[in-house]
Tab-separated table of N, CA and C and ligand atoms in Angstrom:
chain	number	residue	atom	x	y	z
A	27	MET	N	133.133	138.236	102.416
A	27	MET	CA	132.428	136.961	102.393
A	27	MET	C	133.304	135.874	103.001
A	28	ASN	N	132.671	134.995	103.740
A	28	ASN	CA	133.382	133.900	104.361
A	28	ASN	C	133.185	132.627	103.540
A	29	PHE	N	133.960	132.497	102.477
A	29	PHE	CA	133.890	131.315	101.633
A	29	PHE	C	135.020	130.382	102.026
A	30	GLN	N	134.686	129.103	102.203
A	30	GLN	CA	135.675	128.131	102.677
A	30	GLN	C	135.879	127.014	101.658
A	31	GLN	N	137.027	126.378	101.767
A	31	GLN	CA	137.319	125.199	100.957
A	31	GLN	C	136.501	124.014	101.482
A	32	LEU	N	136.253	123.045	100.617
A	32	LEU	CA	135.518	121.855	101.029
A	32	LEU	C	136.430	120.918	101.809
A	33	ASP	N	135.834	120.198	102.769
A	33	ASP	CA	136.575	119.146	103.462
A	33	ASP	C	136.059	117.784	102.969
A	34	SER	N	136.531	116.709	103.576
A	34	SER	CA	136.169	115.368	103.089
A	34	SER	C	134.673	115.092	103.271
A	35	THR	N	134.060	115.649	104.310
A	35	THR	CA	132.616	115.482	104.501
A	35	THR	C	131.849	116.177	103.384
A	36	ASP	N	132.303	117.355	103.000
A	36	ASP	CA	131.659	118.084	101.903
A	36	ASP	C	131.791	117.304	100.595
A	37	GLN	N	132.966	116.736	100.389
A	37	GLN	CA	133.187	115.944	99.169
A	37	GLN	C	132.245	114.745	99.131
A	38	LYS	N	132.015	114.153	100.302
A	38	LYS	CA	131.103	113.015	100.393
A	38	LYS	C	129.683	113.443	100.009
A	39	LEU	N	129.313	114.644	100.412
A	39	LEU	CA	127.984	115.176	100.083
A	39	LEU	C	127.858	115.411	98.573
A	40	VAL	N	128.892	115.972	97.970
A	40	VAL	CA	128.895	116.179	96.520
A	40	VAL	C	128.797	114.824	95.809
A	41	GLU	N	129.525	113.829	96.313
A	41	GLU	CA	129.473	112.488	95.697
A	41	GLU	C	128.070	111.897	95.822
A	42	ALA	N	127.397	112.128	96.940
A	42	ALA	CA	126.027	111.626	97.115
A	42	ALA	C	125.084	112.301	96.122
A	43	ALA	N	125.278	113.588	95.893
A	43	ALA	CA	124.455	114.305	94.908
A	43	ALA	C	124.720	113.771	93.502
A	44	LYS	N	125.984	113.492	93.210
A	44	LYS	CA	126.316	112.906	91.900
A	44	LYS	C	125.678	111.529	91.745
A	45	ALA	N	125.760	110.725	92.794
A	45	ALA	CA	125.250	109.352	92.724
A	45	ALA	C	123.747	109.322	92.473
A	46	VAL	N	123.005	110.202	93.138
A	46	VAL	CA	121.552	110.183	92.945
A	46	VAL	C	121.201	110.677	91.545
A	47	LEU	N	121.988	111.612	91.009
A	47	LEU	CA	121.717	112.069	89.642
A	47	LEU	C	122.105	110.993	88.640
A	48	GLN	N	123.247	110.351	88.868
A	48	GLN	CA	123.674	109.261	87.978
A	48	GLN	C	122.591	108.191	87.885
A	49	LYS	N	122.013	107.876	89.006
A	49	LYS	CA	121.010	106.808	89.081
A	49	LYS	C	119.709	107.200	88.405
A	50	ASN	N	119.389	108.491	88.404
A	50	ASN	CA	118.063	108.937	87.955
A	50	ASN	C	118.081	109.913	86.788
A	51	TYR	N	119.243	110.149	86.208
A	51	TYR	CA	119.356	111.181	85.176
A	51	TYR	C	118.395	110.947	84.018
A	52	HIS	N	117.752	112.020	83.609
A	52	HIS	CA	116.946	112.048	82.383
A	52	HIS	C	117.225	113.407	81.755
A	53	PRO	N	117.493	113.467	80.443
A	53	PRO	CA	117.935	114.718	79.835
A	53	PRO	C	116.955	115.883	79.937
A	54	ILE	N	115.706	115.603	80.211
A	54	ILE	CA	114.718	116.680	80.359
A	54	ILE	C	114.119	116.684	81.764
A	55	ARG	N	113.724	115.550	82.241
A	55	ARG	CA	112.966	115.488	83.494
A	55	ARG	C	113.810	115.606	84.760
A	56	HIS	N	115.003	115.020	84.743
A	56	HIS	CA	115.820	114.975	85.968
A	56	HIS	C	117.269	115.304	85.626
A	57	THR	N	117.650	116.547	85.824
A	57	THR	CA	118.979	117.001	85.407
A	57	THR	C	119.846	117.489	86.571
A	58	VAL	N	119.296	117.506	87.768
A	58	VAL	CA	120.048	117.970	88.942
A	58	VAL	C	119.835	116.990	90.094
A	59	GLY	N	120.904	116.733	90.802
A	59	GLY	CA	120.837	115.924	92.016
A	59	GLY	C	121.296	116.763	93.189
A	60	ALA	N	120.702	116.532	94.350
A	60	ALA	CA	121.102	117.273	95.548
A	60	ALA	C	121.234	116.312	96.712
A	61	ALA	N	122.047	116.713	97.684
A	61	ALA	CA	122.219	115.923	98.901
A	61	ALA	C	122.316	116.865	100.083
A	62	VAL	N	121.682	116.468	101.177
A	62	VAL	CA	121.768	117.248	102.417
A	62	VAL	C	122.343	116.369	103.516
A	63	LEU	N	123.200	116.979	104.319
A	63	LEU	CA	123.765	116.317	105.497
A	63	LEU	C	123.030	116.854	106.713
A	64	CYS	N	122.479	115.938	107.522
A	64	CYS	CA	121.736	116.345	108.716
A	64	CYS	C	122.587	116.135	109.964
A	65	SER	N	122.137	116.747	111.057
A	65	SER	CA	122.899	116.671	112.304
A	65	SER	C	123.005	115.241	112.824
A	66	SER	N	122.118	114.358	112.379
A	66	SER	CA	122.195	112.938	112.758
A	66	SER	C	123.387	112.255	112.101
A	67	GLY	N	123.941	112.912	111.080
A	67	GLY	CA	125.008	112.305	110.287
A	67	GLY	C	124.484	111.652	109.026
A	68	ASN	N	123.151	111.544	108.923
A	68	ASN	CA	122.553	110.937	107.729
A	68	ASN	C	122.564	111.912	106.565
A	69	ILE	N	122.690	111.356	105.375
A	69	ILE	CA	122.619	112.127	104.130
A	69	ILE	C	121.359	111.703	103.383
A	70	TYR	N	120.619	112.695	102.908
A	70	TYR	CA	119.413	112.451	102.117
A	70	TYR	C	119.606	113.097	100.754
A	71	THR	N	119.035	112.460	99.744
A	71	THR	CA	119.235	112.954	98.382
A	71	THR	C	117.902	113.204	97.698
A	72	GLY	N	117.968	113.944	96.599
A	72	GLY	CA	116.789	114.214	95.794
A	72	GLY	C	117.205	114.623	94.400
A	73	ILE	N	116.270	114.525	93.488
A	73	ILE	CA	116.480	114.985	92.111
A	73	ILE	C	115.407	116.010	91.781
A	74	ASN	N	115.712	116.877	90.824
A	74	ASN	CA	114.679	117.827	90.399
A	74	ASN	C	113.593	117.071	89.643
A	75	ILE	N	112.422	117.652	89.596
A	75	ILE	CA	111.285	117.053	88.886
A	75	ILE	C	110.762	118.105	87.931
A	76	GLU	N	111.325	118.105	86.724
A	76	GLU	CA	110.944	119.117	85.743
A	76	GLU	C	109.518	118.890	85.285
A	77	ALA	N	108.793	119.966	85.108
A	77	ALA	CA	107.427	119.898	84.616
A	77	ALA	C	107.223	121.054	83.657
A	78	CYS	N	106.117	121.056	82.951
A	78	CYS	CA	105.831	122.100	81.984
A	78	CYS	C	105.695	123.434	82.717
A	79	GLY	N	106.672	124.293	82.544
A	79	GLY	CA	106.604	125.610	83.164
A	79	GLY	C	107.297	125.690	84.507
A	80	TYR	N	107.099	124.696	85.334
A	80	TYR	CA	107.745	124.732	86.647
A	80	TYR	C	107.852	123.319	87.209
A	81	GLY	N	108.958	123.066	87.825
A	81	GLY	CA	109.129	121.822	88.568
A	81	GLY	C	110.075	122.091	89.696
A	82	PRO	N	109.872	121.436	90.826
A	82	PRO	CA	110.754	121.710	91.963
A	82	PRO	C	112.201	121.327	91.691
A	83	CYS	N	113.097	122.129	92.252
A	83	CYS	CA	114.526	121.861	92.177
A	83	CYS	C	114.852	120.611	92.996
A	84	ALA	N	116.067	120.131	92.835
A	84	ALA	CA	116.508	118.953	93.579
A	84	ALA	C	116.661	119.250	95.076
A	85	GLU	N	117.036	120.481	95.400
A	85	GLU	CA	117.280	120.807	96.810
A	85	GLU	C	116.034	120.622	97.689
A	86	PRO	N	114.854	121.187	97.300
A	86	PRO	CA	113.684	120.966	98.156
A	86	PRO	C	113.267	119.503	98.215
A	87	ILE	N	113.549	118.745	97.160
A	87	ILE	CA	113.215	117.316	97.194
A	87	ILE	C	114.095	116.613	98.233
A	88	ALA	N	115.393	116.948	98.248
A	88	ALA	CA	116.310	116.345	99.222
A	88	ALA	C	115.959	116.789	100.648
A	89	ILE	N	115.656	118.074	100.796
A	89	ILE	CA	115.264	118.584	102.125
A	89	ILE	C	113.970	117.905	102.574
A	90	GLY	N	113.020	117.767	101.662
A	90	GLY	CA	111.764	117.091	101.990
A	90	GLY	C	111.978	115.637	102.380
A	91	ALA	N	112.911	114.977	101.695
A	91	ALA	CA	113.219	113.578	102.046
A	91	ALA	C	113.753	113.509	103.471
A	92	ALA	N	114.621	114.459	103.820
A	92	ALA	CA	115.179	114.487	105.184
A	92	ALA	C	114.087	114.763	106.211
A	93	PHE	N	113.261	115.760	105.945
A	93	PHE	CA	112.209	116.126	106.896
A	93	PHE	C	111.185	114.999	107.049
A	94	THR	N	110.915	114.313	105.935
A	94	THR	CA	109.970	113.189	105.984
A	94	THR	C	110.446	112.115	106.946
A	95	LYS	N	111.749	111.972	107.061
A	95	LYS	CA	112.326	110.975	107.983
A	95	LYS	C	112.497	111.533	109.394
A	96	GLY	N	111.996	112.736	109.635
A	96	GLY	CA	112.051	113.296	110.980
A	96	GLY	C	113.238	114.190	111.256
A	97	GLU	N	114.108	114.353	110.273
A	97	GLU	CA	115.256	115.242	110.454
A	97	GLU	C	114.763	116.682	110.495
A	98	ARG	N	115.429	117.521	111.231
A	98	ARG	CA	115.063	118.934	111.257
A	98	ARG	C	116.268	119.851	111.125
A	99	GLU	N	117.464	119.336	111.381
A	99	GLU	CA	118.647	120.198	111.339
A	99	GLU	C	119.563	119.799	110.183
A	100	ILE	N	119.616	120.670	109.197
A	100	ILE	CA	120.473	120.439	108.031
A	100	ILE	C	121.791	121.171	108.244
A	101	LEU	N	122.880	120.437	108.112
A	101	LEU	CA	124.210	121.032	108.314
A	101	LEU	C	124.819	121.533	107.011
A	102	ALA	N	124.517	120.840	105.913
A	102	ALA	CA	125.137	121.215	104.635
A	102	ALA	C	124.306	120.684	103.484
A	103	ILE	N	124.465	121.341	102.328
A	103	ILE	CA	123.734	120.923	101.129
A	103	ILE	C	124.612	121.136	99.911
A	104	ALA	N	124.462	120.229	98.955
A	104	ALA	CA	125.184	120.336	97.680
A	104	ALA	C	124.254	119.909	96.561
A	105	ALA	N	124.464	120.479	95.378
A	105	ALA	CA	123.696	120.077	94.200
A	105	ALA	C	124.652	119.994	93.016
A	106	VAL	N	124.353	119.062	92.118
A	106	VAL	CA	125.187	118.884	90.929
A	106	VAL	C	124.305	118.750	89.695
A	107	CYS	N	124.891	119.074	88.543
A	107	CYS	CA	124.240	118.835	87.266
A	107	CYS	C	125.223	118.051	86.400
A	108	LYS	N	124.727	117.560	85.271
A	108	LYS	CA	125.565	116.806	84.354
A	108	LYS	C	126.038	117.759	83.263
A	109	GLN	N	127.317	117.720	82.986
A	109	GLN	CA	127.879	118.519	81.887
A	109	GLN	C	128.700	117.575	81.030
A	110	GLY	N	128.084	117.106	79.929
A	110	GLY	CA	128.735	116.073	79.130
A	110	GLY	C	128.795	114.794	79.936
A	111	ASP	N	130.003	114.246	80.066
A	111	ASP	CA	130.160	113.030	80.869
A	111	ASP	C	130.534	113.341	82.310
A	112	GLU	N	130.662	114.616	82.633
A	112	GLU	CA	131.092	115.019	83.973
A	112	GLU	C	129.909	115.559	84.784
A	113	TYR	N	130.135	115.690	86.078
A	113	TYR	CA	129.145	116.285	86.962
A	113	TYR	C	129.757	117.535	87.573
A	114	ALA	N	128.978	118.597	87.631
A	114	ALA	CA	129.490	119.872	88.133
A	114	ALA	C	128.613	120.381	89.262
A	115	VAL	N	129.249	120.946	90.275
A	115	VAL	CA	128.503	121.540	91.385
A	115	VAL	C	127.742	122.761	90.875
A	116	LEU	N	126.485	122.861	91.282
A	116	LEU	CA	125.624	123.987	90.922
A	116	LEU	C	125.415	124.879	92.136
A	117	SER	N	125.333	126.143	91.935
A	117	SER	CA	124.909	127.053	92.994
A	117	SER	C	123.388	126.991	93.097
A	118	PRO	N	122.853	127.132	94.303
A	118	PRO	CA	121.395	127.096	94.435
A	118	PRO	C	120.738	128.321	93.800
A	119	CYS	N	119.544	128.124	93.231
A	119	CYS	CA	118.802	129.243	92.643
A	119	CYS	C	118.267	130.145	93.764
A	120	GLY	N	117.705	131.256	93.407
A	120	GLY	CA	117.183	132.203	94.387
A	120	GLY	C	116.094	131.606	95.267
A	121	ASN	N	115.177	130.855	94.655
A	121	ASN	CA	114.118	130.225	95.459
A	121	ASN	C	114.706	129.285	96.494
A	122	CYS	N	115.700	128.504	96.098
A	122	CYS	CA	116.293	127.547	97.036
A	122	CYS	C	117.091	128.268	98.122
A	123	ARG	N	117.704	129.387	97.783
A	123	ARG	CA	118.414	130.164	98.807
A	123	ARG	C	117.425	130.641	99.871
A	124	GLN	N	116.243	131.113	99.429
A	124	GLN	CA	115.234	131.539	100.397
A	124	GLN	C	114.726	130.346	101.199
A	125	LEU	N	114.508	129.223	100.535
A	125	LEU	CA	114.062	128.008	101.236
A	125	LEU	C	115.065	127.640	102.326
A	126	LEU	N	116.343	127.694	101.982
A	126	LEU	CA	117.381	127.371	102.966
A	126	LEU	C	117.394	128.395	104.100
A	127	MET	N	117.188	129.666	103.780
A	127	MET	CA	117.108	130.690	104.840
A	127	MET	C	115.965	130.358	105.805
A	128	ASP	N	114.842	129.883	105.261
A	128	ASP	CA	113.669	129.595	106.080
A	128	ASP	C	113.840	128.332	106.930
A	129	TYR	N	114.517	127.324	106.381
A	129	TYR	CA	114.554	126.019	107.050
A	129	TYR	C	115.927	125.602	107.562
A	130	ALA	N	116.976	126.245	107.101
A	130	ALA	CA	118.322	125.803	107.485
A	130	ALA	C	119.300	126.968	107.366
A	131	SER	N	118.981	128.048	108.082
A	131	SER	CA	119.760	129.276	107.885
A	131	SER	C	121.223	129.140	108.313
A	132	GLU	N	121.521	128.141	109.132
A	132	GLU	CA	122.910	127.939	109.560
A	132	GLU	C	123.657	126.962	108.659
A	133	ALA	N	122.943	126.347	107.733
A	133	ALA	CA	123.560	125.310	106.899
A	133	ALA	C	124.657	125.880	106.003
A	134	MET	N	125.643	125.042	105.756
A	134	MET	CA	126.679	125.400	104.792
A	134	MET	C	126.198	124.987	103.407
A	135	VAL	N	126.378	125.867	102.454
A	135	VAL	CA	125.975	125.607	101.079
A	135	VAL	C	127.231	125.446	100.232
A	136	ILE	N	127.327	124.323	99.557
A	136	ILE	CA	128.435	124.103	98.638
A	136	ILE	C	128.006	124.704	97.301
A	137	PHE	N	128.835	125.552	96.741
A	137	PHE	CA	128.412	126.287	95.558
A	137	PHE	C	129.599	126.555	94.638
A	138	ASN	N	129.256	126.969	93.434
A	138	ASN	CA	130.259	127.262	92.417
A	138	ASN	C	130.473	128.771	92.375
A	139	HIS	N	131.665	129.193	92.746
A	139	HIS	CA	131.992	130.615	92.757
A	139	HIS	C	133.037	130.873	91.675
A	140	ASP	N	132.560	131.291	90.515
A	140	ASP	CA	133.456	131.559	89.386
A	140	ASP	C	134.361	130.371	89.086
A	141	GLY	N	133.789	129.175	89.136
A	141	GLY	CA	134.540	127.975	88.803
A	141	GLY	C	135.241	127.326	89.978
A	142	ASN	N	135.241	127.992	91.139
A	142	ASN	CA	135.817	127.398	92.345
A	142	ASN	C	134.691	126.830	93.193
A	143	ILE	N	134.868	125.595	93.634
A	143	ILE	CA	133.846	124.968	94.459
A	143	ILE	C	134.172	125.266	95.920
A	144	LEU	N	133.303	126.044	96.546
A	144	LEU	CA	133.522	126.522	97.910
A	144	LEU	C	132.265	126.270	98.731
A	145	LYS	N	132.323	126.642	99.999
A	145	LYS	CA	131.126	126.554	100.841
A	145	LYS	C	131.024	127.807	101.694
A	146	THR	N	129.788	128.122	102.027
A	146	THR	CA	129.517	129.266	102.895
A	146	THR	C	128.121	129.111	103.468
A	147	GLN	N	127.809	129.878	104.499
A	147	GLN	CA	126.447	129.853	105.020
A	147	GLN	C	125.521	130.531	104.018
A	148	VAL	N	124.289	130.065	103.979
A	148	VAL	CA	123.340	130.550	102.978
A	148	VAL	C	123.150	132.063	103.072
A	149	ARG	N	123.230	132.615	104.268
A	149	ARG	CA	123.022	134.076	104.403
A	149	ARG	C	124.039	134.868	103.572
A	150	ASN	N	125.207	134.290	103.342
A	150	ASN	CA	126.216	134.975	102.527
A	150	ASN	C	125.870	134.946	101.037
A	151	LEU	N	124.927	134.061	100.676
A	151	LEU	CA	124.506	133.951	99.277
A	151	LEU	C	123.203	134.700	99.025
A	152	LEU	N	122.650	135.312	100.072
A	152	LEU	CA	121.380	136.024	99.934
A	152	LEU	C	121.395	137.259	100.832
A	153	PRO	N	122.264	138.219	100.495
A	153	PRO	CA	122.352	139.431	101.329
A	153	PRO	C	121.008	140.153	101.394
A	154	GLY	N	120.683	140.659	102.549
A	154	GLY	CA	119.426	141.390	102.713
A	154	GLY	C	118.215	140.509	102.598
A	155	ALA	N	118.368	139.236	102.933
A	155	ALA	CA	117.287	138.274	102.739
A	155	ALA	C	116.052	138.610	103.560
A	156	TYR	N	114.917	138.196	103.031
A	156	TYR	CA	113.671	138.231	103.789
A	156	TYR	C	113.806	137.195	104.913
A	157	ILE	N	113.525	137.602	106.138
A	157	ILE	CA	113.620	136.683	107.274
A	157	ILE	C	112.223	136.323	107.731
A	158	SER	N	111.893	135.048	107.630
A	158	SER	CA	110.573	134.590	108.074
A	158	SER	C	110.571	134.433	109.583
A	159	ASP	N	109.381	134.286	110.147
A	159	ASP	CA	109.301	134.015	111.579
A	159	ASP	C	108.837	132.582	111.810
A	160	PHE	N	109.199	131.685	110.896
A	160	PHE	CA	108.803	130.280	111.024
A	160	PHE	C	109.273	129.687	112.335
A	161	ASP	N	110.452	130.076	112.782
A	161	ASP	CA	111.016	129.484	113.994
A	161	ASP	C	110.230	129.869	115.242
A	162	ASP	N	109.464	130.966	115.158
A	162	ASP	CA	108.706	131.409	116.316
A	162	ASP	C	107.344	130.730	116.401
A	163	ALA	N	106.942	130.068	115.339
A	163	ALA	CA	105.613	129.449	115.295
A	163	ALA	C	105.557	128.188	116.155
B	22	LIG	ZN1	116.423	125.884	93.193
């Protein structure tokens, strides 16, 4: 696996995810913040929207915010949750890994690997992934 250490840009992305969660935290409804870095250099953020049974994760909300503004190329993504008074980087769930494969397969994902915060391309987090043909449409 090609897992890399974070650089200052990655740290900035984690801080953006923390900031959006800090601003919107709710102990039940909004517990995760995410941030995506696009090729324009802009960062977009989102929070999860918990609902009875299912609610979208923070990552698709952040990706949707970026796409809504016309962005199409995501370079990196990070998500955080609150643990006590601290914020911790979260690894993306399986659904979000597939979403990233479909929309940003080259993106770097900042994730928690046994307590170490590292980054890697999403394909390394979803071996044998289903490959859509969205790009051919
Ligand atoms: Zn998810």
